[in-house]
Amino acid sequence: MTILILTIFVLVYLGMAVGRFPGLQIDRTGIALLGAVILALAGAMPGDALGAAIDYPTLFILLGLMILSAQFELAGFYGWCAVRLAQAAYSPVALLALVVAVGGGLSAVLANDVVVFAMTPLLCAGLLARGLDARPYLIALAGAANAGSAATIIGNPQNILIGQLGHLDFWPFLAACGVPALLGMGCVFATVALVWRGRLEMADASPLPLAPPDLDLWHLKKALLATLALLIFFATPLPQEEGVLAVAAAMLISRRFASRRMLGLVDWHLLVLFAALFVVTAALARTGLPGEMVAALASSGWPIDRLSVLAPLSLAASNSIGNVPAVLLLMQVWPSPPEGALYALAVLSTLSGNLLLLGSLANLIVVERAAASGVTLGFWEHARCGVPMTLSSIVLAIGWLWAMGYVGW
């Protein structure tokens, strides 16, 4: 049985790295789900173990945040922000800074994947209307969304997972991770401005007419009030998933937007991917092999809760199998991780996602949505900015985490 579990595990995570199997139209979600089903049918994960493997509070928080983000989307907020950004009568460098600030700031409170999904098409249209090359701004949007999302426990899926499994509180998390996130956003801006210097020139300094989508003020106020309520919930001893679900349920009560429409904006594929990976990694953990490997590393003087191990591990794993699967795997096999090390894992795994296009789902979303808008953003174009912005932000994050005593070297 151990051989079967190891084989399924390797194939699933190989699929996470490649994205699909040759000759088959099966994506990462399908690969993970297929692996979980095989393990269940083979008896590697009995019924009781199967249910216990899935961390439902994490899935509930993801679902609730997606519904809250859907409220902002249906109110026209993301599109309005994108068009206003593109129309802002600033210099190209100032406009780049504005894209970084807005993209990173929104992603700290709302899901970064949803932010870039909604903003990319209209941002492309506005930039092209002004005679600007959209590519550097899109790289900045993706990089800032990743960096900004590192600040909070609800900024991205891997942070939600770390927060739930590590029983972390919202505000201490922000205190530990907020500064590295801001430094990361600064690295994104500086890198893109430097790499694309001289190629951000504006063809016309005056904004061209591009009508922003209608902004539904009533539903926007409802979304903002819900976000405030969510932050208040996080300051109470109530379980986080209960607060998020309560806010999400309130969002579904609407005269204008049908529940079906709001739920249609939920990324159900991501929820299925999470559930399936919970099962696959739990099956591997049941063999005892990962725990033995972690113990062997520690006995050899290379404990995971050290920056010298955690930083290169996060960088390599995030840009091979992806930061979400990497964090999920590590959390399953890491016995009693210290709180400071969890902060480091959240920051480093998120910032590492900026290195290459495959490192973060937000990067891929920007590329796909931009292509549909007529803007082609290539692998090497991203890497020219992604590598220096990632390495510089990780160095600064390591310095902060070490100086503040969250984790040792």
Short mmCIF file of C-alpha atoms in Angstrom, two decimals:
data_model
loop_
_atom_site.label_atom_id
_atom_site.label_comp_id
_atom_site.label_asym_id
_atom_site.label_seq_id
_atom_site.Cartn_x
_atom_site.Cartn_y
_atom_site.Cartn_z
CA MET A 1 0.00 0.00 0.00
CA THR A 2 2.89 2.36 0.75
CA ILE A 3 4.19 1.90 -2.80
CA LEU A 4 0.76 2.78 -4.21
CA ILE A 5 0.49 5.90 -2.04
CA LEU A 6 3.97 7.06 -3.02
CA THR A 7 3.25 6.46 -6.72
CA ILE A 8 -0.03 8.40 -6.62
CA PHE A 9 1.57 11.18 -4.63
CA VAL A 10 4.47 11.58 -7.10
CA LEU A 11 2.13 11.52 -10.11
CA VAL A 12 -0.23 14.07 -8.57
CA TYR A 13 2.51 16.53 -7.64
CA LEU A 14 4.21 15.99 -10.98
CA GLY A 15 0.88 17.02 -12.48
CA MET A 16 0.86 20.08 -10.23
CA ALA A 17 4.25 21.08 -11.65
CA VAL A 18 3.50 20.36 -15.33
CA GLY A 19 -0.13 21.46 -15.29
CA ARG A 20 -1.48 18.50 -17.26
CA PHE A 21 -0.57 15.04 -18.49
CA PRO A 22 0.55 14.72 -22.13
CA GLY A 23 -2.27 13.75 -24.46
CA LEU A 24 -4.98 14.30 -21.86
CA GLN A 25 -7.21 17.32 -21.28
CA ILE A 26 -6.99 17.05 -17.50
CA ASP A 27 -5.83 20.03 -15.49
CA ARG A 28 -4.38 20.36 -11.99
CA THR A 29 -7.76 20.07 -10.28
CA GLY A 30 -8.66 16.96 -12.26
CA ILE A 31 -5.28 15.37 -11.53
CA ALA A 32 -5.58 15.95 -7.78
CA LEU A 33 -9.18 14.71 -7.71
CA LEU A 34 -8.28 11.58 -9.69
CA GLY A 35 -5.46 10.81 -7.28
CA ALA A 36 -7.73 11.22 -4.24
CA VAL A 37 -10.37 8.95 -5.77
CA ILE A 38 -7.83 6.21 -6.53
CA LEU A 39 -6.51 6.34 -2.97
CA ALA A 40 -10.04 6.12 -1.58
CA LEU A 41 -11.04 3.20 -3.82
CA ALA A 42 -7.80 1.34 -3.05
CA GLY A 43 -8.47 1.56 0.68
CA ALA A 44 -5.46 3.77 1.37
CA MET A 45 -7.86 6.35 2.82
CA PRO A 46 -10.82 4.65 4.58
CA GLY A 47 -14.10 6.53 4.97
CA ASP A 48 -13.38 7.97 8.40
CA ALA A 49 -9.83 8.99 7.44
CA LEU A 50 -11.09 10.49 4.19
CA GLY A 51 -13.44 12.85 5.99
CA ALA A 52 -10.90 13.71 8.66
CA ALA A 53 -8.23 14.55 6.08
CA ILE A 54 -10.14 17.53 4.68
CA ASP A 55 -9.82 20.74 6.68
CA TYR A 56 -13.34 22.06 6.23
CA PRO A 57 -12.81 25.38 8.08
CA THR A 58 -10.17 26.31 5.50
CA LEU A 59 -12.58 25.52 2.65
CA PHE A 60 -15.36 27.49 4.38
CA ILE A 61 -13.13 30.56 4.72
CA LEU A 62 -12.12 30.33 1.06
CA LEU A 63 -15.75 30.01 0.02
CA GLY A 64 -16.86 32.94 2.16
CA LEU A 65 -14.12 35.24 0.88
CA MET A 66 -14.95 34.34 -2.70
CA ILE A 67 -18.59 35.28 -2.12
CA LEU A 68 -17.51 38.60 -0.57
CA SER A 69 -15.26 39.25 -3.57
CA ALA A 70 -18.18 38.42 -5.86
CA GLN A 71 -20.14 41.21 -4.16
CA PHE A 72 -17.40 43.70 -5.05
CA GLU A 73 -17.27 42.36 -8.61
CA LEU A 74 -21.02 42.62 -9.16
CA ALA A 75 -21.02 46.14 -7.73
CA GLY A 76 -18.59 47.06 -10.53
CA PHE A 77 -15.84 47.98 -8.08
CA TYR A 78 -12.93 46.09 -9.68
CA GLY A 79 -13.73 47.35 -13.17
CA TRP A 80 -14.19 50.89 -11.89
CA CYS A 81 -10.79 50.76 -10.19
CA ALA A 82 -9.10 49.42 -13.34
CA VAL A 83 -10.51 52.13 -15.62
CA ARG A 84 -9.85 54.93 -13.15
CA LEU A 85 -6.27 53.73 -12.82
CA ALA A 86 -5.76 53.73 -16.59
CA GLN A 87 -7.35 57.16 -16.95
CA ALA A 88 -5.37 58.81 -14.15
CA ALA A 89 -3.54 61.82 -15.59
CA TYR A 90 -0.18 60.90 -14.10
CA SER A 91 3.24 60.25 -15.54
CA PRO A 92 3.93 56.62 -16.55
CA VAL A 93 6.08 56.04 -13.46
CA ALA A 94 3.44 57.51 -11.15
CA LEU A 95 0.78 55.42 -12.87
CA LEU A 96 2.92 52.32 -12.32
CA ALA A 97 3.17 53.17 -8.61
CA LEU A 98 -0.61 53.59 -8.47
CA VAL A 99 -1.17 50.16 -10.05
CA VAL A 100 1.14 48.59 -7.47
CA ALA A 101 -0.54 50.37 -4.55
CA VAL A 102 -4.10 49.57 -5.61
CA GLY A 103 -3.41 45.99 -6.71
CA GLY A 104 -1.44 45.16 -3.57
CA GLY A 105 -3.82 46.97 -1.22
CA LEU A 106 -6.94 45.25 -2.55
CA SER A 107 -5.24 41.86 -2.47
CA ALA A 108 -4.42 42.23 1.21
CA VAL A 109 -8.12 42.25 2.07
CA LEU A 110 -9.68 40.38 -0.86
CA ALA A 111 -8.49 37.28 -2.68
CA ASN A 112 -5.56 38.22 -4.94
CA ASP A 113 -6.72 35.85 -7.70
CA VAL A 114 -10.14 37.50 -7.84
CA VAL A 115 -8.60 41.00 -7.91
CA VAL A 116 -6.37 40.32 -10.92
CA PHE A 117 -9.09 38.34 -12.71
CA ALA A 118 -11.48 41.27 -12.55
CA MET A 119 -9.01 44.13 -13.13
CA THR A 120 -6.81 42.81 -15.95
CA PRO A 121 -9.14 43.17 -18.98
CA LEU A 122 -10.30 46.72 -18.24
CA LEU A 123 -6.81 47.80 -17.22
CA CYS A 124 -5.54 46.53 -20.58
CA ALA A 125 -8.25 48.44 -22.44
CA GLY A 126 -7.53 51.68 -20.58
CA LEU A 127 -3.75 51.46 -21.03
CA LEU A 128 -4.02 50.69 -24.74
CA ALA A 129 -6.43 53.59 -25.17
CA ARG A 130 -3.75 55.89 -23.75
CA GLY A 131 -1.04 54.55 -26.03
CA LEU A 132 0.83 52.77 -23.24
CA ASP A 133 2.48 49.37 -23.38
CA ALA A 134 0.30 47.33 -21.03
CA ARG A 135 2.90 44.65 -20.31
CA PRO A 136 4.92 46.36 -17.54
CA TYR A 137 1.74 47.43 -15.77
CA LEU A 138 0.37 43.90 -15.92
CA ILE A 139 3.61 42.50 -14.51
CA ALA A 140 3.34 45.09 -11.74
CA LEU A 141 -0.30 44.19 -11.10
CA ALA A 142 0.46 40.48 -10.71
CA GLY A 143 3.58 41.10 -8.62
CA ALA A 144 1.84 43.59 -6.35
CA ALA A 145 -1.18 41.32 -5.92
CA ASN A 146 1.09 38.51 -4.78
CA ALA A 147 3.22 40.70 -2.52
CA GLY A 148 0.27 42.57 -1.01
CA SER A 149 -1.61 39.35 -0.31
CA ALA A 150 1.25 38.22 1.94
CA ALA A 151 0.24 40.84 4.52
CA THR A 152 -2.89 39.18 5.87
CA ILE A 153 -4.26 35.82 6.81
CA ILE A 154 -6.99 36.18 4.17
CA GLY A 155 -4.88 37.56 1.32
CA ASN A 156 -4.40 34.28 -0.56
CA PRO A 157 -5.23 30.56 -0.28
CA GLN A 158 -1.91 29.49 1.22
CA ASN A 159 -2.13 32.10 3.97
CA ILE A 160 -5.66 30.95 4.81
CA LEU A 161 -4.38 27.39 5.03
CA ILE A 162 -1.44 28.34 7.25
CA GLY A 163 -3.67 30.45 9.48
CA GLN A 164 -6.22 27.70 9.97
CA LEU A 165 -3.87 24.77 10.49
CA GLY A 166 -1.52 26.87 12.62
CA HIS A 167 -4.37 28.50 14.63
CA LEU A 168 -3.01 31.99 13.95
CA ASP A 169 -4.83 35.22 14.77
CA PHE A 170 -5.48 37.93 12.19
CA TRP A 171 -3.85 40.96 13.82
CA PRO A 172 -0.60 39.34 15.05
CA PHE A 173 -0.27 37.87 11.55
CA LEU A 174 -0.62 41.35 10.05
CA ALA A 175 1.96 42.73 12.47
CA ALA A 176 4.45 40.06 11.46
CA CYS A 177 3.79 39.91 7.72
CA GLY A 178 2.62 43.43 6.86
CA VAL A 179 6.08 45.00 6.66
CA PRO A 180 7.59 42.29 4.37
CA ALA A 181 4.51 42.63 2.16
CA LEU A 182 5.01 46.40 1.84
CA LEU A 183 8.70 45.90 1.15
CA GLY A 184 7.78 43.34 -1.48
CA MET A 185 5.43 45.81 -3.17
CA GLY A 186 8.26 48.35 -3.18
CA CYS A 187 10.54 45.81 -4.86
CA VAL A 188 7.87 45.16 -7.50
CA PHE A 189 7.60 48.85 -8.34
CA ALA A 190 11.35 49.51 -8.34
CA THR A 191 12.13 46.45 -10.46
CA VAL A 192 9.49 47.07 -13.13
CA ALA A 193 10.35 50.79 -13.29
CA LEU A 194 14.05 49.96 -13.73
CA VAL A 195 13.69 47.09 -16.22
CA TRP A 196 11.17 49.00 -18.37
CA ARG A 197 12.76 52.44 -18.02
CA GLY A 198 12.45 54.52 -21.17
CA ARG A 199 9.63 52.31 -22.46
CA LEU A 200 6.80 53.63 -20.30
CA GLU A 201 6.37 56.82 -22.31
CA MET A 202 2.86 58.07 -22.83
CA ALA A 203 1.67 58.68 -26.38
CA ASP A 204 -0.92 61.18 -25.16
CA ALA A 205 -0.77 62.79 -21.74
CA SER A 206 -4.52 63.35 -21.66
CA PRO A 207 -6.84 60.43 -20.87
CA LEU A 208 -8.85 59.09 -23.78
CA PRO A 209 -12.54 58.49 -23.16
CA LEU A 210 -13.21 55.03 -21.81
CA ALA A 211 -16.43 54.65 -19.90
CA PRO A 212 -15.97 52.78 -16.64
CA PRO A 213 -18.61 50.21 -15.73
CA ASP A 214 -21.55 51.43 -13.70
CA LEU A 215 -20.69 51.54 -10.02
CA ASP A 216 -23.54 50.28 -7.88
CA LEU A 217 -23.05 52.42 -4.78
CA TRP A 218 -25.62 50.58 -2.66
CA HIS A 219 -24.05 47.18 -3.22
CA LEU A 220 -20.56 48.64 -2.91
CA LYS A 221 -21.47 50.06 0.51
CA LYS A 222 -22.87 46.66 1.41
CA ALA A 223 -19.57 45.01 0.43
CA LEU A 224 -17.50 47.58 2.35
CA LEU A 225 -19.67 47.16 5.43
CA ALA A 226 -19.28 43.39 5.16
CA THR A 227 -15.51 43.75 4.93
CA LEU A 228 -15.49 45.92 8.05
CA ALA A 229 -17.66 43.37 9.85
CA LEU A 230 -15.23 40.65 8.81
CA LEU A 231 -12.27 42.52 10.28
CA ILE A 232 -14.22 43.02 13.51
CA PHE A 233 -15.01 39.29 13.60
CA PHE A 234 -11.30 38.56 13.36
CA ALA A 235 -10.71 40.61 16.51
CA THR A 236 -13.13 38.43 18.52
CA PRO A 237 -12.57 34.92 19.90
CA LEU A 238 -15.16 33.52 17.47
CA PRO A 239 -13.82 30.89 15.04
CA GLN A 240 -12.74 32.63 11.85
CA GLU A 241 -14.74 30.35 9.59
CA GLU A 242 -17.96 31.22 11.41
CA GLY A 243 -17.40 34.95 10.94
CA VAL A 244 -16.57 34.56 7.25
CA LEU A 245 -19.59 32.34 6.58
CA ALA A 246 -21.89 34.75 8.42
CA VAL A 247 -20.68 37.64 6.26
CA ALA A 248 -20.96 35.54 3.09
CA ALA A 249 -24.51 34.50 3.96
CA ALA A 250 -25.48 38.16 4.37
CA MET A 251 -24.07 38.89 0.89
CA LEU A 252 -26.42 36.33 -0.66
CA ILE A 253 -29.45 38.28 0.58
CA SER A 254 -30.08 40.67 -2.31
CA ARG A 255 -32.96 42.06 -4.35
CA ARG A 256 -30.85 42.60 -7.45
CA PHE A 257 -28.30 39.80 -7.65
CA ALA A 258 -29.51 36.20 -7.74
CA SER A 259 -27.65 33.78 -5.50
CA ARG A 260 -26.87 31.67 -8.57
CA ARG A 261 -25.08 34.62 -10.16
CA MET A 262 -22.97 35.30 -7.07
CA LEU A 263 -22.12 31.66 -6.56
CA GLY A 264 -21.21 31.44 -10.23
CA LEU A 265 -18.25 33.73 -9.48
CA VAL A 266 -16.90 31.32 -6.85
CA ASP A 267 -13.81 29.40 -7.97
CA TRP A 268 -15.19 25.93 -7.27
CA HIS A 269 -12.21 24.36 -9.03
CA LEU A 270 -9.88 25.78 -6.40
CA LEU A 271 -12.04 24.40 -3.58
CA VAL A 272 -12.05 20.94 -5.19
CA LEU A 273 -8.29 21.16 -5.70
CA PHE A 274 -7.80 21.95 -2.01
CA ALA A 275 -10.03 19.09 -0.86
CA ALA A 276 -8.31 16.58 -3.14
CA LEU A 277 -4.82 17.67 -2.11
CA PHE A 278 -5.82 17.36 1.54
CA VAL A 279 -6.61 13.70 0.88
CA VAL A 280 -3.45 12.98 -1.15
CA THR A 281 -1.08 14.60 1.36
CA ALA A 282 -2.87 13.01 4.32
CA ALA A 283 -2.41 9.59 2.72
CA LEU A 284 1.32 10.24 2.42
CA ALA A 285 1.49 11.45 6.03
CA ARG A 286 -0.17 8.21 7.17
CA THR A 287 2.81 6.24 5.85
CA GLY A 288 5.09 7.98 8.35
CA LEU A 289 7.75 8.67 5.69
CA PRO A 290 7.44 12.48 5.61
CA GLY A 291 7.72 12.70 9.37
CA GLU A 292 10.85 10.58 9.26
CA MET A 293 12.36 12.82 6.59
CA VAL A 294 11.62 15.96 8.59
CA ALA A 295 13.15 14.37 11.68
CA ALA A 296 16.22 13.30 9.70
CA LEU A 297 16.72 16.85 8.44
CA ALA A 298 16.44 18.20 11.98
CA SER A 299 18.91 15.65 13.34
CA SER A 300 21.36 16.60 10.57
CA GLY A 301 21.28 20.22 11.65
CA TRP A 302 18.81 21.38 9.01
CA PRO A 303 15.50 21.96 10.81
CA ILE A 304 12.71 23.33 8.60
CA ASP A 305 11.96 26.19 10.99
CA ARG A 306 15.20 27.96 10.00
CA LEU A 307 15.42 30.66 7.34
CA SER A 308 18.41 28.95 5.73
CA VAL A 309 16.16 25.96 4.97
CA LEU A 310 12.73 27.52 4.68
CA ALA A 311 13.68 30.25 2.16
CA PRO A 312 15.23 28.02 -0.56
CA LEU A 313 12.61 25.35 0.08
CA SER A 314 9.77 27.86 -0.45
CA LEU A 315 11.42 29.29 -3.56
CA ALA A 316 11.98 25.88 -5.16
CA ALA A 317 8.62 24.36 -4.25
CA SER A 318 6.54 27.42 -5.17
CA ASN A 319 8.04 27.52 -8.65
CA SER A 320 7.74 23.81 -9.32
CA ILE A 321 4.48 22.46 -7.89
CA GLY A 322 3.03 25.89 -6.98
CA ASN A 323 2.87 27.70 -3.63
CA VAL A 324 -0.58 26.41 -2.63
CA PRO A 325 0.24 22.67 -3.07
CA ALA A 326 3.68 23.22 -1.55
CA VAL A 327 2.31 24.83 1.60
CA LEU A 328 -0.41 22.22 1.94
CA LEU A 329 2.15 19.42 1.71
CA LEU A 330 4.52 21.00 4.20
CA MET A 331 1.76 21.71 6.72
CA GLN A 332 0.72 18.06 6.62
CA VAL A 333 4.17 16.72 7.49
CA TRP A 334 5.55 19.47 9.75
CA PRO A 335 5.05 18.49 13.39
CA SER A 336 4.18 21.43 15.67
CA PRO A 337 5.70 24.29 13.66
CA PRO A 338 6.56 27.40 15.73
CA GLU A 339 4.34 30.43 15.19
CA GLY A 340 7.21 32.56 13.91
CA ALA A 341 8.14 29.91 11.35
CA LEU A 342 4.55 29.91 10.08
CA TYR A 343 4.73 33.66 9.52
CA ALA A 344 7.96 33.09 7.60
CA LEU A 345 6.37 30.32 5.52
CA ALA A 346 3.41 32.54 4.63
CA VAL A 347 5.60 35.44 3.54
CA LEU A 348 8.30 33.46 1.74
CA SER A 349 5.96 31.11 -0.14
CA THR A 350 3.85 34.05 -1.33
CA LEU A 351 6.75 36.26 -2.41
CA SER A 352 8.35 33.26 -4.14
CA GLY A 353 5.32 33.07 -6.42
CA ASN A 354 6.59 36.16 -8.26
CA LEU A 355 9.73 34.45 -9.55
CA LEU A 356 8.26 32.74 -12.64
CA LEU A 357 4.89 32.74 -14.35
CA LEU A 358 4.13 29.26 -13.02
CA GLY A 359 4.85 30.24 -9.41
CA SER A 360 1.46 31.79 -8.74
CA LEU A 361 -2.06 31.32 -10.00
CA ALA A 362 -2.43 35.11 -10.08
CA ASN A 363 0.39 35.31 -12.64
CA LEU A 364 -1.33 32.80 -14.92
CA ILE A 365 -4.66 34.58 -14.58
CA VAL A 366 -3.11 37.89 -15.65
CA VAL A 367 -1.46 36.27 -18.69
CA GLU A 368 -4.65 34.50 -19.80
CA ARG A 369 -6.92 37.51 -19.28
CA ALA A 370 -4.43 39.82 -21.00
CA ALA A 371 -4.20 37.50 -24.03
CA ALA A 372 -7.98 37.64 -24.37
CA SER A 373 -7.63 41.44 -24.45
CA GLY A 374 -4.98 41.37 -27.18
CA VAL A 375 -1.89 41.76 -24.97
CA THR A 376 0.74 39.01 -25.05
CA LEU A 377 2.90 38.64 -21.97
CA GLY A 378 5.63 36.04 -22.42
CA PHE A 379 7.52 33.83 -19.98
CA TRP A 380 10.84 35.65 -20.37
CA GLU A 381 9.27 39.10 -20.26
CA HIS A 382 7.87 38.22 -16.87
CA ALA A 383 11.06 36.51 -15.70
CA ARG A 384 13.18 39.61 -16.44
CA CYS A 385 11.20 41.38 -13.71
CA GLY A 386 10.10 38.37 -11.69
CA VAL A 387 13.56 37.09 -10.76
CA PRO A 388 15.03 40.36 -9.40
CA MET A 389 11.80 41.47 -7.70
CA THR A 390 11.47 38.09 -5.99
CA LEU A 391 15.06 37.73 -4.85
CA SER A 392 15.23 41.29 -3.54
CA SER A 393 11.90 41.01 -1.69
CA ILE A 394 12.89 37.67 -0.15
CA VAL A 395 16.20 39.12 1.08
CA LEU A 396 14.35 42.01 2.71
CA ALA A 397 11.74 39.66 4.19
CA ILE A 398 14.45 37.43 5.64
CA GLY A 399 16.10 40.46 7.20
CA TRP A 400 12.83 41.57 8.80
CA LEU A 401 11.88 38.12 10.11
CA TRP A 402 15.34 37.53 11.53
CA ALA A 403 15.73 41.02 13.03
CA MET A 404 12.33 40.83 14.76
CA GLY A 405 13.12 37.41 16.18
CA TYR A 406 10.31 35.54 14.47
CA VAL A 407 12.65 32.84 13.20
CA GLY A 408 16.37 32.11 13.36
CA TRP A 409 18.83 31.71 10.57
#
